[in-house]
Coordinates of C-alpha atoms in Angstrom, one line a residue:
Chain A
M1 CA 135.3 80.2 84.7
L2 CA 132.1 79.4 82.7
K3 CA 130.1 80.2 85.8
D4 CA 131.4 83.8 85.8
F5 CA 130.0 84.2 82.3
L6 CA 126.7 82.4 82.7
K7 CA 125.5 83.9 86.0
G8 CA 124.8 87.3 84.3
L9 CA 122.5 85.7 81.8
W10 CA 120.1 84.2 84.2
R11 CA 120.9 83.6 87.9
E12 CA 122.1 87.2 88.5
N13 CA 120.5 88.8 85.5
P14 CA 121.0 92.6 86.0
V15 CA 117.6 93.6 85.0
F16 CA 115.2 90.9 86.2
V17 CA 117.1 89.8 89.4
Q18 CA 119.2 92.7 90.5
V19 CA 116.9 95.4 89.1
L20 CA 119.9 97.6 88.2
G21 CA 120.3 100.0 85.3
M22 CA 116.6 100.8 85.2
C23 CA 116.7 104.2 83.4
P24 CA 117.9 102.9 80.0
T25 CA 116.0 99.7 80.4
L26 CA 112.7 101.5 80.7
A27 CA 113.4 104.6 78.5
V28 CA 114.8 103.2 75.3
T29 CA 112.8 100.0 74.9
T30 CA 110.0 101.4 72.8
K31 CA 111.5 99.4 69.9
A32 CA 113.5 96.2 69.9
V33 CA 116.2 97.7 67.8
F34 CA 116.8 100.6 70.3
G35 CA 116.9 98.0 73.1
A36 CA 119.5 96.0 71.2
S37 CA 121.7 99.0 70.4
M38 CA 121.5 100.3 74.0
G39 CA 122.4 96.8 75.2
M40 CA 125.4 96.6 73.0
A41 CA 126.7 100.1 73.9
T42 CA 126.3 99.1 77.6
T43 CA 128.0 95.8 77.0
F44 CA 131.0 97.6 75.3
V45 CA 131.3 100.0 78.3
V46 CA 131.0 97.4 81.0
V47 CA 133.5 95.0 79.3
S48 CA 136.1 97.6 78.6
S49 CA 135.9 99.4 81.9
S50 CA 136.0 96.1 83.7
I51 CA 139.2 95.1 81.9
V52 CA 140.9 98.4 82.6
I53 CA 139.8 98.5 86.2
S54 CA 140.9 94.9 86.7
L55 CA 144.3 95.8 85.2
I56 CA 145.0 98.7 87.4
R57 CA 143.2 97.5 90.5
R58 CA 146.4 97.3 92.5
F59 CA 147.3 100.9 91.9
I60 CA 143.9 102.5 92.9
P61 CA 143.9 103.8 96.4
E62 CA 140.9 102.5 98.4
Q63 CA 139.5 106.0 99.2
V64 CA 139.3 107.4 95.7
R65 CA 138.3 104.2 94.0
I66 CA 134.7 105.3 93.2
P67 CA 135.6 108.6 91.5
M68 CA 138.4 106.7 89.6
F69 CA 135.9 104.1 88.4
T70 CA 133.4 106.7 87.4
V71 CA 136.0 108.6 85.3
I72 CA 137.1 105.4 83.6
I73 CA 133.5 104.6 82.8
A74 CA 132.7 108.1 81.6
T75 CA 135.7 107.9 79.2
F76 CA 134.4 104.7 77.6
V77 CA 130.9 106.1 77.4
T78 CA 132.2 109.2 75.6
A79 CA 133.9 106.8 73.1
A80 CA 130.7 104.8 72.6
D81 CA 128.6 108.0 72.2
Y82 CA 130.9 109.4 69.5
F83 CA 131.0 106.0 67.7
L84 CA 127.2 105.9 67.6
K85 CA 127.0 109.5 66.5
A86 CA 129.5 108.9 63.7
N87 CA 128.2 105.5 62.4
F88 CA 124.6 105.2 63.4
Y89 CA 123.3 108.7 63.6
Q90 CA 119.6 107.8 63.5
I91 CA 119.9 105.5 66.5
S92 CA 122.1 107.9 68.4
K93 CA 119.5 110.6 67.9
A94 CA 116.7 108.3 69.0
L95 CA 118.5 107.3 72.2
G96 CA 119.3 110.9 72.9
P97 CA 120.7 111.6 76.4
Y98 CA 120.3 108.0 77.4
V99 CA 123.7 107.1 75.8
P100 CA 125.7 109.5 78.1
L101 CA 123.5 108.3 80.9
I102 CA 125.2 104.9 80.7
V103 CA 127.8 106.6 82.9
V104 CA 125.5 106.4 85.9
N105 CA 124.1 103.0 85.0
C106 CA 124.5 101.3 88.4
L107 CA 125.1 98.0 86.7
I108 CA 128.5 99.1 85.4
L109 CA 129.7 100.7 88.7
G110 CA 128.3 97.7 90.4
R111 CA 130.4 95.3 88.4
A112 CA 133.5 97.4 88.9
E113 CA 133.0 97.6 92.6
A114 CA 131.9 94.0 93.2
F115 CA 133.9 92.1 90.7
A116 CA 136.5 93.8 88.5
S117 CA 138.3 95.5 91.4
K118 CA 138.8 92.1 93.2
N119 CA 139.4 89.6 90.3
G120 CA 141.9 89.0 87.5
V121 CA 141.5 90.4 84.0
F122 CA 140.1 87.3 82.3
R123 CA 137.5 86.5 84.9
S124 CA 136.5 90.2 85.0
F125 CA 136.1 90.1 81.2
L126 CA 133.9 87.0 81.3
D127 CA 131.8 88.4 84.2
A128 CA 131.3 91.8 82.4
L129 CA 130.5 90.0 79.1
G130 CA 127.9 87.8 80.8
M131 CA 126.3 90.8 82.6
G132 CA 126.3 92.9 79.4
L133 CA 124.7 90.1 77.4
G134 CA 122.1 89.5 80.1
F135 CA 121.3 93.2 80.1
T136 CA 121.0 93.2 76.3
C137 CA 118.7 90.2 76.2
A138 CA 116.4 91.7 78.8
L139 CA 116.3 95.0 76.8
V140 CA 115.6 93.2 73.6
V141 CA 112.8 91.1 75.1
L142 CA 111.2 94.2 76.7
G143 CA 111.6 96.2 73.5
A144 CA 110.1 93.4 71.4
I145 CA 107.1 93.0 73.6
R146 CA 106.4 96.8 73.7
E147 CA 107.0 97.1 69.9
V148 CA 104.6 94.2 69.1
L149 CA 101.8 95.5 71.2
G150 CA 102.5 99.2 70.7
A151 CA 103.2 99.3 67.0
G152 CA 102.5 95.8 65.7
T153 CA 106.1 95.2 64.5
V154 CA 109.3 93.5 65.7
F155 CA 112.6 95.0 64.6
G156 CA 110.5 97.0 62.1
Y157 CA 108.8 93.9 60.5
R158 CA 105.0 93.8 60.6
V159 CA 103.9 90.7 62.6
M160 CA 100.4 91.6 63.7
W161 CA 97.3 91.0 61.5
D162 CA 95.9 93.9 59.5
G163 CA 93.0 94.9 61.8
F164 CA 95.2 95.0 64.9
S165 CA 94.9 98.4 66.7
N166 CA 98.0 99.5 68.4
W167 CA 98.1 99.7 72.2
I168 CA 99.4 103.2 72.4
V169 CA 100.0 102.9 76.1
M170 CA 102.8 100.3 75.5
I171 CA 105.1 102.9 73.9
L172 CA 104.2 105.5 76.6
P173 CA 106.2 105.6 79.9
A174 CA 103.4 103.8 81.7
G175 CA 103.7 100.8 79.4
A176 CA 107.4 100.5 80.2
F177 CA 106.7 100.2 83.9
L178 CA 103.8 97.8 83.6
T179 CA 105.6 95.5 81.1
L180 CA 108.8 95.4 83.1
G181 CA 106.9 94.8 86.4
L182 CA 105.0 91.9 84.9
L183 CA 108.1 90.5 83.2
V184 CA 109.9 90.5 86.6
G185 CA 107.0 88.6 88.0
V186 CA 107.1 86.0 85.2
F187 CA 110.9 85.7 85.6
N188 CA 110.5 85.0 89.3
M189 CA 107.8 82.4 88.6
V190 CA 109.9 80.5 86.0
D191 CA 113.0 80.8 88.2
K192 CA 111.1 79.3 91.1
K193 CA 109.8 76.4 89.0
I194 CA 113.3 75.6 87.8
S195 CA 114.7 75.6 91.3
V196 CA 111.9 73.4 92.6
E197 CA 112.4 70.9 89.8
K198 CA 116.1 70.7 90.5
K199 CA 115.4 69.6 94.0
Chain B
M1 CA 113.3 142.9 77.6
D2 CA 109.9 141.6 78.3
Y3 CA 109.8 140.5 81.9
T4 CA 106.3 139.1 82.1
K5 CA 107.1 136.8 79.2
T6 CA 110.4 135.6 80.8
I7 CA 108.6 134.9 84.1
Q8 CA 105.9 133.1 82.3
E9 CA 108.4 130.9 80.6
L10 CA 110.2 130.2 83.9
I11 CA 107.0 129.1 85.5
L12 CA 106.2 126.9 82.5
I13 CA 109.6 125.2 82.9
L14 CA 109.0 124.7 86.6
I15 CA 105.6 123.1 86.1
A16 CA 106.8 121.0 83.2
A17 CA 109.8 119.7 85.0
S18 CA 108.0 118.9 88.2
I19 CA 104.6 117.6 87.0
T20 CA 103.8 117.1 83.4
N21 CA 107.3 115.8 82.4
N22 CA 108.1 114.3 85.8
F23 CA 111.7 113.1 85.8
V24 CA 110.9 109.7 87.4
L25 CA 107.6 108.9 85.6
T26 CA 108.3 110.1 82.1
Y27 CA 112.1 110.2 81.7
F28 CA 112.8 107.2 83.9
L29 CA 115.5 109.1 85.7
G30 CA 116.3 108.3 89.3
I31 CA 114.5 105.0 89.3
C32 CA 117.1 103.3 91.5
P33 CA 116.3 105.3 94.6
F34 CA 112.7 105.3 93.6
I35 CA 112.5 101.6 93.9
G36 CA 115.2 101.1 96.6
V37 CA 114.5 103.9 99.1
S38 CA 110.8 104.6 98.8
N39 CA 109.7 102.4 101.6
K40 CA 109.0 105.1 104.3
V41 CA 107.4 108.5 103.7
E42 CA 109.8 110.2 106.1
S43 CA 113.0 109.0 104.6
S44 CA 111.8 109.7 101.1
I45 CA 111.1 113.3 102.1
G46 CA 114.6 113.6 103.4
L47 CA 116.1 112.1 100.2
G48 CA 113.8 114.3 98.1
I49 CA 114.9 117.5 99.7
A50 CA 118.6 116.6 99.6
T51 CA 118.3 115.7 95.9
T52 CA 116.4 118.9 95.1
F53 CA 119.2 120.9 96.7
V54 CA 121.9 119.1 94.8
M55 CA 120.0 119.3 91.6
T56 CA 119.6 123.0 91.8
L57 CA 123.2 123.5 92.6
A58 CA 124.4 121.1 90.0
A59 CA 122.4 122.8 87.3
T60 CA 123.9 126.2 88.3
V61 CA 127.5 125.0 88.4
T62 CA 127.4 122.8 85.3
W63 CA 125.8 125.6 83.3
L64 CA 128.6 128.0 84.3
I65 CA 131.3 125.4 83.5
Y66 CA 129.7 124.3 80.2
H67 CA 129.3 127.8 78.9
Y68 CA 132.4 129.5 80.3
V69 CA 135.0 126.7 80.2
L70 CA 134.0 123.8 77.9
V71 CA 132.5 125.7 75.0
P72 CA 135.1 128.6 74.7
Y73 CA 138.1 126.2 75.0
N74 CA 136.5 123.6 72.6
L75 CA 136.4 120.9 75.2
V76 CA 132.9 119.7 74.7
F77 CA 134.1 116.1 74.3
L78 CA 135.0 116.2 78.0
Q79 CA 131.4 117.0 78.9
Y80 CA 130.4 113.7 80.5
V81 CA 133.6 113.3 82.4
T82 CA 133.4 116.9 83.6
F83 CA 129.8 116.7 84.6
I84 CA 130.1 113.5 86.6
I85 CA 133.2 114.9 88.4
V86 CA 131.4 118.2 89.2
I87 CA 128.4 116.3 90.6
A88 CA 130.5 113.9 92.7
S89 CA 132.5 116.8 94.2
L90 CA 129.4 118.9 94.7
V91 CA 127.8 116.2 96.7
Q92 CA 131.0 115.8 98.8
F93 CA 131.2 119.5 99.3
V94 CA 127.5 119.9 100.2
E95 CA 128.0 117.1 102.7
M96 CA 130.9 118.8 104.4
F97 CA 129.2 122.2 104.3
I98 CA 126.0 121.0 105.9
R99 CA 127.9 119.1 108.6
K100 CA 129.8 122.2 109.5
V101 CA 126.9 124.7 109.4
S102 CA 123.9 122.8 110.5
P103 CA 124.5 119.6 112.4
P104 CA 120.7 118.9 112.8
L105 CA 120.2 119.2 109.1
Y106 CA 123.2 117.0 108.5
K107 CA 121.7 114.4 110.8
A108 CA 118.5 114.5 108.9
L109 CA 120.0 114.4 105.4
G110 CA 123.4 112.9 106.0
I111 CA 122.9 109.3 105.1
F112 CA 121.2 110.2 101.8
L113 CA 123.9 112.5 100.4
P114 CA 126.4 109.9 99.2
L115 CA 123.5 108.1 97.4
I116 CA 122.9 111.1 95.3
T117 CA 126.0 110.9 93.2
T118 CA 124.9 107.8 91.4
N119 CA 121.4 109.1 90.9
C120 CA 121.0 109.3 87.2
A121 CA 118.4 112.1 87.6
I122 CA 121.2 114.6 88.3
L123 CA 123.4 113.8 85.3
G124 CA 120.2 113.5 83.2
L125 CA 119.2 117.0 84.4
T126 CA 122.6 118.5 83.3
L127 CA 122.4 116.7 79.9
F128 CA 118.9 117.9 79.2
M129 CA 119.9 121.4 80.2
V130 CA 122.6 121.4 77.6
L131 CA 120.4 119.7 74.9
R132 CA 117.6 122.2 75.4
N133 CA 119.9 125.3 75.4
Y134 CA 118.5 126.7 78.6
T135 CA 119.7 130.1 79.7
F136 CA 121.3 130.5 83.1
L137 CA 118.1 131.4 84.9
E138 CA 116.1 128.7 83.1
S139 CA 118.6 126.1 84.2
I140 CA 118.3 126.9 87.8
V141 CA 114.5 126.8 87.7
F142 CA 114.7 123.6 85.7
G143 CA 116.9 122.0 88.4
L144 CA 114.5 123.1 91.1
G145 CA 111.5 121.8 89.3
A146 CA 113.1 118.5 88.5
G147 CA 114.0 118.1 92.2
V148 CA 110.4 118.9 93.3
G149 CA 109.1 116.4 90.8
F150 CA 111.4 113.8 92.0
T151 CA 110.4 114.4 95.6
L152 CA 106.7 114.3 94.7
A153 CA 107.0 110.9 92.9
L154 CA 109.2 109.5 95.7
V155 CA 106.8 110.5 98.5
V156 CA 103.7 109.4 96.7
M157 CA 105.3 106.0 96.0
A158 CA 106.4 105.7 99.6
G159 CA 102.9 106.4 100.8
I160 CA 101.5 103.7 98.5
R161 CA 104.1 101.2 99.6
E162 CA 103.4 101.8 103.3
E163 CA 99.8 100.8 102.6
L164 CA 101.0 97.9 100.5
E165 CA 102.5 96.1 103.5
F166 CA 98.9 95.2 104.4
A167 CA 98.0 94.0 101.0
D168 CA 98.1 90.5 99.6
V169 CA 100.6 90.6 96.7
P170 CA 101.1 87.6 94.5
E171 CA 104.3 85.8 95.5
P172 CA 106.3 86.3 92.2
L173 CA 105.5 90.0 92.1
K174 CA 106.7 90.8 95.6
G175 CA 109.4 93.5 95.7
A176 CA 110.5 95.0 92.5
G177 CA 107.6 93.6 90.4
I178 CA 104.7 95.3 92.2
T179 CA 106.7 98.5 92.6
L180 CA 107.2 98.8 88.9
I181 CA 103.5 98.0 88.2
L182 CA 102.5 100.7 90.7
A183 CA 104.9 103.1 89.0
G184 CA 103.2 102.4 85.7
M185 CA 99.8 103.3 87.3
L186 CA 101.3 106.4 88.7
A187 CA 102.7 107.3 85.3
L188 CA 99.2 106.9 83.8
A189 CA 97.8 109.1 86.5
F190 CA 100.4 111.8 85.9
M191 CA 99.6 111.7 82.2
G192 CA 96.3 113.3 83.2
F193 CA 98.3 116.4 84.1
G194 CA 99.5 116.6 80.5
G195 CA 96.8 118.9 79.4
I196 CA 97.7 121.7 81.8
I197 CA 100.3 123.5 79.8
S198 CA 99.7 122.5 76.3
G199 CA 97.4 125.5 75.7

């Protein structure tokens, strides 16, 4: 049971290991707070759609399962989008079309197809929660790194010394690719070290 | 009606969508196939053409549906669900149509078509189209330009990756890591085009 939850955080981390859901990962992580809100919105969608899909999995005909999953996901994304618009207008505005784009985040459809459509409700819930949190953590880390180097702040608080000149490239698209590429490399290195030590 | 001005604007949209605001390298849309498929130049050209085709069609159809069905009947909250269904059925329809009309073309593009539904670039395109209030003609040109830009990025990347097979990449960066770093460099290179249409 616990394994279902934990694997999303490290062993099968959606961003660093499976390289899924790249569009939001790269696009919204100019600031840590955007990464956190995108991560939470995605977690909400993946958890609720996994629960629903797992509940009705016996009634979904094999051939039309993908369109069904997509419609269920799109419904929850609409809910999340309207929630953000109503309560956190600034964030919703900053994230722009990337909130509706959660619909096509391969991570969510991937969980629906690979896990929720085959397992019980509680296990699917844990699996989705783990994946969502793993995704959120990755986004926050990426966002924090880019924010520190690109603007000298983390979650809006100034952390760099006064004379620090911002690396503009970090908040540009190129910075997103470079940072994530290096992070994936670092992740692989640490992961390898851990598995060697275990042996 | 000032025709030269209209045409000028259309050309601007085409160039912006394909080069200066390249979908893959500045909006991070369509990253999954960008990382997953772009191993061979030949197959990325196939995927690129198929995607361009679907993008142009999707822009056309969703524009009509949005402006003649969703807006007049006050159904804008169904936007995401509708768009994703339209795209999925469009892809299915295009697949059947090509198979019937031109078997050689189907043979060339066939395997790529199902992949396109989950390509976030297509949904992203339709969302941007609505956000920017494009006219009917502008939307078609926008779809075409975005497709061309996607193809361009995909093919360039595939070319680089073919060469990369002979390069000595550090172990932890193999696979996704080096691809992302390369994409970052490409994004930097594409930023050089930024000056073209600002004037």
